[in-house]
GROMACS .gro file of C-alpha atoms in nm:
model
  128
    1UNK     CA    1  -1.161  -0.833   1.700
    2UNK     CA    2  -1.235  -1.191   1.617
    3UNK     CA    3  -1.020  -1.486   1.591
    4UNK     CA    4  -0.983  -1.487   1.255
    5UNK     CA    5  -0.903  -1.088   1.286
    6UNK     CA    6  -0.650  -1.207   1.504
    7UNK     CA    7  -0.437  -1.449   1.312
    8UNK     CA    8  -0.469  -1.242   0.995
    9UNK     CA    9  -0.270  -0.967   1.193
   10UNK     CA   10  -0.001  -1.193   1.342
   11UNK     CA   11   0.031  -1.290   1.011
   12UNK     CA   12   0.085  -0.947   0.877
   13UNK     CA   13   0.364  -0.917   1.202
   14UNK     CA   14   0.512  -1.256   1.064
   15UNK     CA   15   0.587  -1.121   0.793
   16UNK     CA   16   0.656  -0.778   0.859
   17UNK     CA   17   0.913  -0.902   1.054
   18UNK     CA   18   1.097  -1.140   0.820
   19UNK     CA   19   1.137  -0.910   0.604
   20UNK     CA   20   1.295  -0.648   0.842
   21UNK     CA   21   1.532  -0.953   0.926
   22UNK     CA   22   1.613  -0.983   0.526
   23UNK     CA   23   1.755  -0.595   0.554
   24UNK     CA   24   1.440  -0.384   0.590
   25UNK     CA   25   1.489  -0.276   0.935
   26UNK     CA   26   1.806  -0.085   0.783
   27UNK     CA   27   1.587   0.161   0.538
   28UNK     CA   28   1.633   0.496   0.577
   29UNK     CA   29   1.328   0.676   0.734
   30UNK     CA   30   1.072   0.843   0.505
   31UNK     CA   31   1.045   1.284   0.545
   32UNK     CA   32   0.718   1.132   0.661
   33UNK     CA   33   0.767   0.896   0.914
   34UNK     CA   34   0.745   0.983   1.259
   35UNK     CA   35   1.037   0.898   1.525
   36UNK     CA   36   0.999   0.495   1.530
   37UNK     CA   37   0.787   0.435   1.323
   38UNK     CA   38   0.791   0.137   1.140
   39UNK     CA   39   0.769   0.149   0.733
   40UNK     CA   40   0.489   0.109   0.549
   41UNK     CA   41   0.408  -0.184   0.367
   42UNK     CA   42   0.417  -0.040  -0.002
   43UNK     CA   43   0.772  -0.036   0.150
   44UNK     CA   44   0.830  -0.382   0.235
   45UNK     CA   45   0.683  -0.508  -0.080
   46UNK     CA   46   0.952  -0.263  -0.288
   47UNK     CA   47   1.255  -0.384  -0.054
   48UNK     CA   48   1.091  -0.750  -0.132
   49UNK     CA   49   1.072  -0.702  -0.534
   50UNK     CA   50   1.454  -0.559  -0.481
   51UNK     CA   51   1.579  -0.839  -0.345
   52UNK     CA   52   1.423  -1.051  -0.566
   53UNK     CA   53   1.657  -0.904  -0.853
   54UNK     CA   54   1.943  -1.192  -0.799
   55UNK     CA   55   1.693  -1.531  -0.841
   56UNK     CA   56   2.006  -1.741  -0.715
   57UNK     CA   57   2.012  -1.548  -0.364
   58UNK     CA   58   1.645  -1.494  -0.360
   59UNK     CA   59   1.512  -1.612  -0.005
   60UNK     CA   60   1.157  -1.797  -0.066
   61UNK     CA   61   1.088  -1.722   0.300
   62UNK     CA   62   1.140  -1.320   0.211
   63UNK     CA   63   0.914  -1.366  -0.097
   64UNK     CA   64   0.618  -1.572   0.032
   65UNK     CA   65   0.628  -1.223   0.323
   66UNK     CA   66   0.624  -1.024   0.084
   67UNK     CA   67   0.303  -1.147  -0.113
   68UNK     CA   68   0.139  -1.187   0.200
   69UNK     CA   69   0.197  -0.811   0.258
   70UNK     CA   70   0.058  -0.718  -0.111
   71UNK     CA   71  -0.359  -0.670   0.020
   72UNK     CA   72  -0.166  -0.417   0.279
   73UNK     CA   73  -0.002  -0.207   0.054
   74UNK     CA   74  -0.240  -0.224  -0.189
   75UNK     CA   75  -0.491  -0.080   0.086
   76UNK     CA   76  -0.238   0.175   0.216
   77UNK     CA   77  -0.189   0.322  -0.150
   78UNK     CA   78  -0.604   0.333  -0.179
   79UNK     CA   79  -0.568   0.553   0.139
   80UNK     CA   80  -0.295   0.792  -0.031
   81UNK     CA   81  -0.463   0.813  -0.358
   82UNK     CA   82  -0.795   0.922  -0.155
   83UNK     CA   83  -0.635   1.148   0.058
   84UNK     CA   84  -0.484   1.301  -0.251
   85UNK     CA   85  -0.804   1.324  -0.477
   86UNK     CA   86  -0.977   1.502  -0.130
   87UNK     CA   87  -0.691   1.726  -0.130
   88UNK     CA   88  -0.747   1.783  -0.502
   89UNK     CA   89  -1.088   1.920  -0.476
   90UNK     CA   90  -1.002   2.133  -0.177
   91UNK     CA   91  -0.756   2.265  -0.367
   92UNK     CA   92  -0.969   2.345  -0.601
   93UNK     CA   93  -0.922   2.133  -0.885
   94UNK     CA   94  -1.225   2.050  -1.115
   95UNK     CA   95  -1.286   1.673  -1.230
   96UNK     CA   96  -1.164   1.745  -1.572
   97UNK     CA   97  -0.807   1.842  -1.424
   98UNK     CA   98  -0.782   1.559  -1.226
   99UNK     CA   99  -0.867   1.302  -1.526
  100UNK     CA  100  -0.603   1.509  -1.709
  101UNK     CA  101  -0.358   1.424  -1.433
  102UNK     CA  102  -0.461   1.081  -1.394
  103UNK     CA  103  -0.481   1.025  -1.793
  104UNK     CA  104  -0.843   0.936  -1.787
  105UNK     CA  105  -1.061   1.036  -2.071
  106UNK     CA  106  -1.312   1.210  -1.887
  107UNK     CA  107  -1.429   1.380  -1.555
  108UNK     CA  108  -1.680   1.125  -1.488
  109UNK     CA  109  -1.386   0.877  -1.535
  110UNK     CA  110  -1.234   0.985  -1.237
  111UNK     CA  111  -1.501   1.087  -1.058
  112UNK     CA  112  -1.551   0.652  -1.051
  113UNK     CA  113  -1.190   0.602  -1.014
  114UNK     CA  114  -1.238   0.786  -0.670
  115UNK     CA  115  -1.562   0.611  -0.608
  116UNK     CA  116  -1.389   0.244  -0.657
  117UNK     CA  117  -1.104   0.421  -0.409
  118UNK     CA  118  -1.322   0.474  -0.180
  119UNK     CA  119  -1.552   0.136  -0.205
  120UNK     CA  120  -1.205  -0.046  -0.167
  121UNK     CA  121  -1.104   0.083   0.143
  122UNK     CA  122  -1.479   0.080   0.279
  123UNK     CA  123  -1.470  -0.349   0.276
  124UNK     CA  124  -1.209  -0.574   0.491
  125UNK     CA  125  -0.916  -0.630   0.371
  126UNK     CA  126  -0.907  -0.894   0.109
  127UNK     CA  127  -0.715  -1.049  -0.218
  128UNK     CA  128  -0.845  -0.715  -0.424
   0.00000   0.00000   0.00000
């Protein structure tokens, strides 16, 4: 891991953990989570955008951690959708049903929906 590796994961814990301090630490575990394990991103950046819903007690501090932790979540619900499109088609679903279920026009429309899925979480995480 390189220096610049490095710092972009403290960074992550920085804010990770200010927003834990701002009440995060307190949400209830997922039907998903294991024993101690800490909650996802996605998560963080909801309990962010909820506390953001009074502007006069909003905490800048809470808000700048929770844009930092956008690229994360964003890349965590990549891995999701993936892991739900390979589920798809080993359930058996055809590409037409899964554009149905998705709302795209076509089969080949989500066929490239999965593609960009997967190209995402193929490069480093960045400001996608």
């Amino acid at each position: 891991m390189t220096t610049e590796d490095q710092d972009h994961a403290a960074h992550l814990d920085q804010a990770r953990a200010v927003v834990n301090a701002a009440g995060a630490a307190e949400l209830t575990r997922r039907p998903w989570q294991a024993d101690r394990q800490p909650a996802a991103d996605g998560d963080l950046v909801r309990f962010v955008a909820w506390c953001c819903r009074d502007a006069s007690r909003t905490d800048p501090a809470v808000v700048e951690a929770g844009l930092r932790l956008l690229a994360s979540a964003r890349a965590e619900l990549d891995q999701v959708e993936a892991g739900l499109l390979f589920a798809a088609r080993g359930a058996g679903m055809t590409w037409p049903q899964i554009a149905d279920a998705f709302d795209l026009g076509s089969a080949q429309a989500a066929q490239q929906r999965f593609n960009r899925v997967l190209a995402r979480m193929s490069r480093p995480e960045t400001d996608t």
